[in-house]
Amino acid sequence: MQEWASQLCENRQFGSKMTDSKYFTTTKKGEIFELKAELNSDKKEKKKEAVKKVIASMTVGKDVSALFPDVVNCMQTDNLELKKLVYLYLMNYAKSQPDMAIMAVNTFVKDCEDPNPLIRALAVRTMGCIRVDKITEYLCEPLRKCLKDEDPYVRKTAAVCVAKLHDINAQLVEDQGFLDTLKDLISDSNPMVVANAVAALSEIAESHPNSNLLDLNPQTINKLLTALNECTEWGQIFILDCLANYTPRDDRESQSICERVTPRLSHANSAVVLSAVKVLMKFMEMLPKDLDYYGTLLKKLAPPLVTLLSAEPELQYVALRNINLIVQRRPEILKHEMKVFFVKYNDPIYVKLEKLDIMIRLASQANIAQVLAELKEYATEVDVDFVRKAVRAIGRCAIKVEQSAERCVSTLLDLIQTKVNYVVQEAIVVIKDIFRKYPNKYESVIATLCENLDSLDEPEARAAMIWIVGEYAERIDNADELLESFLEGFHDESTQVQLQLLTAIVKLFLKKPTETQELVQQVLSLATQDSDNPDLRDRGYIYWRLLSTDPVAAKEVVLAEKPLISEETDLIEPTLLEELICHIGTLASVYHKPPSAFVEGSRGVQHKRLPGSAGSGESVESPDTVSAAGVSDAPPAVIPSQGDLLGDLLNLDLTPPATTGPPPPATSGMQLGAMDLLGGGLDSLMGDESEPLGGDLGGSSAMGAGFGAPPAATAASFTAPVSGGLDDLFDLGGGVGMPMGAYSPPKTVWLPAMKGKGLEISGTFSRRAGVIQMEMTLTNKAMSVMTDFAIQFNRNSFGLAPAGPLQVLTPLSPNQSIDVTLPLNTVGPVMKMDPLNNLQVAVKNNIDVFYFSCQYPISILFVEDGKMERQVFLATWKDIPNDNEAQFQIKDCHLSSDAASNKLQGSNIFTIAKRTVDGQDMLYQSTKLSNGIWVLAELRVQTGNPNFTVCLKCRAPEVSQCVFQSYEAVLKN
């Protein structure tokens, strides 16, 4: 469309002074017939008018492809305007009329030898835009001549044409030697030809990352730098981007290139400025810091970056996102430019927030007074999001610049006195962090914080306040009353607040055991018995076991000294930052993500690194890695991490790591308690002990007395004999019978006969012996015989595609039905559907093509190797964020837990463990989808209650609803 628009603009320069709007309006009938007659007219002027009408119709979306031969006949003309219009038409319709397009080949060949260079360039540009395989081989010879044309305008157009041709047929371009010709054009005398050759080679190199097309050496670099001063602004960008991929041999060459690139910093086009900054940031890595030129270069980089902030808001935002990266890598560049990042009243919110972020990064002892005065001003603005960020920024300043901490705390207290609800809440959140950074320094403000307890309604602020009360309980006289007030609505609180409250009350109990015994019993009971959240129950049982077995150990664990929080918690990880610096001026620098995170398709994405700091290839350990229990030391990367696009998620194929070594042997109760404490996770719920937990094991009398075991039913689950320990718990052979067959839903009508011109299709999906099948009944309700059946699927969420053709072996006579089974695989193209399990199908026969949608049960994608190892299950459950958890009710299901387990196992939902608490059976289950996504589940079955509860956890929470539907369908049928 851009090319059409530009061509139309050019055409107006050649046309008459009258307006061209008349070509877009017509009230005549038989328009195509009339246009055809006009196109074949002998009068040149009438012919040109007719072509303009055709282009106008094409531009507004009308189909004028029927006029293809008539328009092509108009190519034989000396009129440049008419020729441009015909070429425009040709580019648009050549793909749909490839056989007709061949008629134009002779004209192309002829035009490529026209004495007018504009016509030669026009011909070669159009050739590159016609993406028809049949024609490309005819165009090689004209293109070769144009690449060596005497006119630079033709050569620069031909250079871009090679990149377009390579996209259509890469092998042809290589066989014809066009790539070598392109490389020769880098030495061309005309700077625009050089720029286009570089652009074409860079484009081709991107699709072939391992080919050494742009063989950059000092001689080539010198030619590029010479051309840099003379070509257009976009040509300069191509050359600068190419230079950024070069690694200089030594610091002298690096300095030489920097000196020649520096003048680009004063260019009017911001894209040129950012490309020049990218080159300089990269080559600075090789310059010694004690070099005079290094300091000069730092000074030269600041003014152009500051100038970018005087542009319109959208450009400012792009500049700020890039500056954010530069400041993280080299804060000294802009350390004296703090004032330009002060927020203006009329800045859009996205610019304000970005400026605020950079202000914090540049904050230092020298400018902190200025920054704090600004931030205090911002905290009284009307924009709520901006105010919140400003209050947080004050806290970040306190953590970053120690000398300013006292002033920051004073400022925050002033803001709390304003009693503005959201300001107070943000202030409490950041004061918590200040306490962590500077322990025993600013605790005098706790009284002021406690006064505002009632106004807190946001989970993060409530959690922060609870943490403060629990951490400094010995300094707060009524700490137990404050925490008890939160406990009243325990079940209504968010998970974040519940977890913090549980920990805070346990801390309070360890500090004041005699006064808070009832309170801690109450919170442990709420967490372990009344809560549906596995993480909360998990933590509750760990605390319960710790307190009842070894209060001294509990004190050491719960009241351990905490590490100081770091100054900058939101810095980009160093290797990612290096890669983003190499992508300054591109979308990656705005998203702050590497191109591989958002560029889809077959093109290989190269990971760039700054010179002299290549990645060391270190593996990152997961904090939840469990090695003591005999599990592999590798992090349990069981589930693909959630990306921006569901398509990426669904394409990943990750399998659970193999465990090495046998399960841990059963140990005595005391040892087992300690091991559970370190291992954490659900094994604390599933473990067995030889002794009840309520015994007084030598802690202080105050703690031992009255702090009994968990309630009877819970205690029973922990007091099984050691011989039947965890091994028995996870060996389900004894308690679970043979699995039943996989559930397959009944057939439903997918295509009614009314819509299928007499063809009715009903069907269902099933999984048998690991093969997904689409079972259909085709019924002919028409009067004629149906033959030549074929089927095709649209792209879908899980890549479902037919594994073979639709086998309908005999013609389908009127009133006849036939059952067919179509095997499916999951290697087709992926695209997120709504709903996720929607499938769009096209069925063709001798009458027509018919389209319908159906929904498949996601259980057909549950694979046979979906049973997780116990330790992997525990680590994974803990590793998946609480936000990814979903809970559902299955009503009117009259099954025992064993029968339910058998039914589900038939559909590849495997039970890992089972335990009973208060007459309620809890089944811990796992299943794996065909693309490697794991879903973990906790199914709760209460004896005598027909309503089941299923809690699902998954890295891709989008699939939870579909998995629940499968649970419901399998259990109720």
XYZ file of N, CA, C and O in Angstrom, residues 82-140:
236
model
N 1.914 6.711 -17.363
C 1.087 5.550 -17.682
C 1.816 4.250 -17.319
O 1.245 3.317 -16.768
N 3.117 4.238 -17.614
C 3.912 3.037 -17.328
C 3.935 2.754 -15.820
O 3.813 1.618 -15.368
N 4.074 3.822 -15.029
C 4.081 3.649 -13.576
C 2.752 3.060 -13.091
O 2.721 2.178 -12.223
N 1.656 3.559 -13.639
C 0.337 3.081 -13.229
C 0.154 1.604 -13.579
O -0.362 0.815 -12.794
N 0.601 1.219 -14.779
C 0.467 -0.177 -15.213
C 1.315 -1.083 -14.325
O 0.883 -2.159 -13.897
N 2.538 -0.630 -14.013
C 3.416 -1.421 -13.150
C 2.804 -1.587 -11.745
O 2.930 -2.636 -11.118
N 2.139 -0.533 -11.303
C 1.480 -0.573 -9.993
C 0.397 -1.658 -9.989
O 0.284 -2.456 -9.051
N -0.389 -1.676 -11.055
C -1.449 -2.685 -11.207
C -0.836 -4.088 -11.254
O -1.319 -5.033 -10.617
N 0.248 -4.194 -11.998
C 0.911 -5.480 -12.196
C 1.403 -6.065 -10.860
O 1.252 -7.256 -10.595
N 2.011 -5.211 -10.035
C 2.523 -5.672 -8.733
C 1.395 -6.250 -7.879
O 1.579 -7.213 -7.156
N 0.217 -5.641 -7.981
C -0.884 -6.051 -7.119
C -1.511 -7.368 -7.563
O -1.895 -8.183 -6.722
N -1.610 -7.576 -8.879
C -2.390 -8.725 -9.366
C -1.565 -9.862 -9.964
O -2.117 -10.893 -10.331
N -0.229 -9.682 -10.042
C 0.593 -10.731 -10.670
C 0.477 -12.058 -9.930
O 0.481 -13.126 -10.544
N 0.346 -12.004 -8.588
C 0.328 -13.241 -7.813
C -0.938 -14.050 -8.094
O -0.911 -15.276 -8.132
N -2.065 -13.345 -8.294
C -3.308 -14.068 -8.543
C -3.469 -14.454 -10.024
O -4.298 -15.278 -10.368
N -2.644 -13.851 -10.907
C -2.724 -14.166 -12.345
C -1.317 -14.472 -12.887
O -0.829 -13.790 -13.787
N -0.637 -15.501 -12.328
C 0.766 -15.723 -12.729
C 0.934 -16.024 -14.212
O 1.903 -15.596 -14.834
N -0.040 -16.738 -14.786
C 0.095 -17.091 -16.216
C 0.011 -15.855 -17.100
O 0.705 -15.741 -18.117
N -0.861 -14.933 -16.720
C -0.995 -13.696 -17.490
C 0.228 -12.794 -17.296
O 0.650 -12.085 -18.202
N 0.797 -12.854 -16.073
C 1.924 -11.967 -15.765
C 3.129 -12.254 -16.652
O 3.946 -11.367 -16.908
N 3.240 -13.493 -17.124
C 4.380 -13.848 -17.990
C 4.358 -12.999 -19.275
O 5.395 -12.718 -19.874
N 3.144 -12.555 -19.669
C 3.027 -11.706 -20.863
C 3.862 -10.435 -20.728
O 4.310 -9.864 -21.728
N 4.061 -10.004 -19.460
C 4.750 -8.724 -19.254
C 6.267 -8.859 -19.257
O 6.975 -7.855 -19.242
N 6.781 -10.099 -19.278
C 8.216 -10.305 -19.135
C 9.003 -9.593 -20.234
O 10.009 -8.920 -19.972
N 8.541 -9.722 -21.472
C 9.282 -9.099 -22.588
C 9.381 -7.587 -22.411
O 10.400 -6.979 -22.751
N 8.288 -7.002 -21.904
C 8.310 -5.547 -21.690
C 9.330 -5.176 -20.628
O 10.041 -4.182 -20.745
N 9.412 -5.995 -19.543
C 10.427 -5.744 -18.510
C 11.831 -5.751 -19.109
O 12.633 -4.860 -18.866
N 12.088 -6.796 -19.875
C 13.425 -6.948 -20.478
C 13.735 -5.730 -21.349
O 14.843 -5.175 -21.309
N 12.723 -5.321 -22.100
C 12.907 -4.183 -23.007
C 13.115 -2.886 -22.208
O 13.995 -2.078 -22.518
N 12.292 -2.713 -21.132
C 12.396 -1.492 -20.326
C 13.722 -1.407 -19.581
O 14.183 -0.323 -19.250
N 14.309 -2.547 -19.259
C 15.595 -2.546 -18.555
C 16.729 -2.039 -19.457
O 17.841 -1.815 -18.980
N 16.442 -1.907 -20.753
C 17.459 -1.386 -21.667
C 17.034 -0.041 -22.246
O 17.619 0.451 -23.211
N 15.997 0.548 -21.655
C 15.505 1.848 -22.113
C 16.573 2.923 -21.858
O 17.294 2.867 -20.867
N 16.694 3.906 -22.774
C 17.690 4.964 -22.554
C 17.409 5.821 -21.313
O 18.314 6.407 -20.735
N 16.138 5.862 -20.853
C 15.787 6.679 -19.694
C 16.077 5.894 -18.406
O 15.452 4.851 -18.157
N 17.008 6.352 -17.535
C 17.335 5.599 -16.318
C 16.140 5.449 -15.374
O 16.050 4.477 -14.635
N 15.196 6.413 -15.395
C 14.017 6.295 -14.531
C 13.185 5.077 -14.916
O 12.656 4.371 -14.044
N 13.063 4.840 -16.229
C 12.285 3.684 -16.693
C 13.032 2.389 -16.375
O 12.431 1.396 -15.947
N 14.365 2.401 -16.534
C 15.146 1.203 -16.211
C 14.973 0.855 -14.723
O 14.771 -0.300 -14.356
N 15.061 1.868 -13.863
C 14.923 1.634 -12.416
C 13.501 1.195 -12.061
O 13.295 0.312 -11.218
N 12.507 1.814 -12.753
C 11.117 1.448 -12.508
C 10.878 -0.019 -12.848
O 10.215 -0.762 -12.113
N 11.448 -0.457 -13.953
C 11.276 -1.850 -14.389
C 11.893 -2.812 -13.378
O 11.277 -3.804 -12.985
N 13.109 -2.499 -12.920
C 13.793 -3.425 -12.001
C 13.120 -3.421 -10.621
O 13.030 -4.446 -9.955
N 12.591 -2.258 -10.199
C 11.880 -2.202 -8.914
C 10.609 -3.048 -8.974
O 10.298 -3.806 -8.056
N 9.866 -2.939 -10.089
C 8.621 -3.711 -10.237
C 8.930 -5.204 -10.302
O 8.217 -6.025 -9.723
N 10.026 -5.569 -11.013
C 10.412 -6.981 -11.090
C 10.597 -7.577 -9.697
O 10.180 -8.694 -9.418
N 11.216 -6.804 -8.807
C 11.460 -7.296 -7.446
C 10.191 -7.453 -6.641
O 10.137 -8.250 -5.697
N 9.155 -6.689 -6.991
C 7.904 -6.728 -6.221
C 6.942 -7.796 -6.729
O 5.924 -8.062 -6.089
N 7.223 -8.365 -7.898
C 6.328 -9.415 -8.425
C 6.809 -10.755 -7.871
O 7.804 -11.304 -8.314
N 6.087 -11.250 -6.880
C 6.530 -12.456 -6.173
C 5.907 -13.694 -6.807
O 5.059 -14.367 -6.218
N 6.318 -13.993 -8.041
C 5.798 -15.164 -8.756
C 6.980 -16.008 -9.218
O 7.843 -15.540 -9.965
N 7.023 -17.260 -8.754
C 8.171 -18.126 -9.054
C 8.393 -18.307 -10.552
O 9.527 -18.352 -11.025
N 7.303 -18.423 -11.303
C 7.439 -18.683 -12.748
C 8.212 -17.576 -13.454
O 8.863 -17.807 -14.466
N 8.104 -16.364 -12.942
C 8.680 -15.213 -13.651
C 10.140 -14.973 -13.243
O 10.928 -14.461 -14.037
N 10.497 -15.358 -11.999
C 11.800 -14.935 -11.466
C 12.969 -15.322 -12.371
O 13.902 -14.549 -12.550
N 12.912 -16.535 -12.941
C 14.075 -16.960 -13.749
C 14.252 -16.085 -14.997
O 15.363 -15.897 -15.478
N 13.133 -15.527 -15.512
C 13.244 -14.646 -16.688
C 13.867 -13.297 -16.332
O 14.305 -12.562 -17.212
N 13.848 -12.959 -15.048
C 14.266 -11.625 -14.645
C 15.751 -11.540 -14.283
O 16.258 -10.467 -14.008
N 16.420 -12.705 -14.253
C 17.820 -12.708 -13.808
C 18.719 -11.882 -14.725
O 19.558 -11.113 -14.252
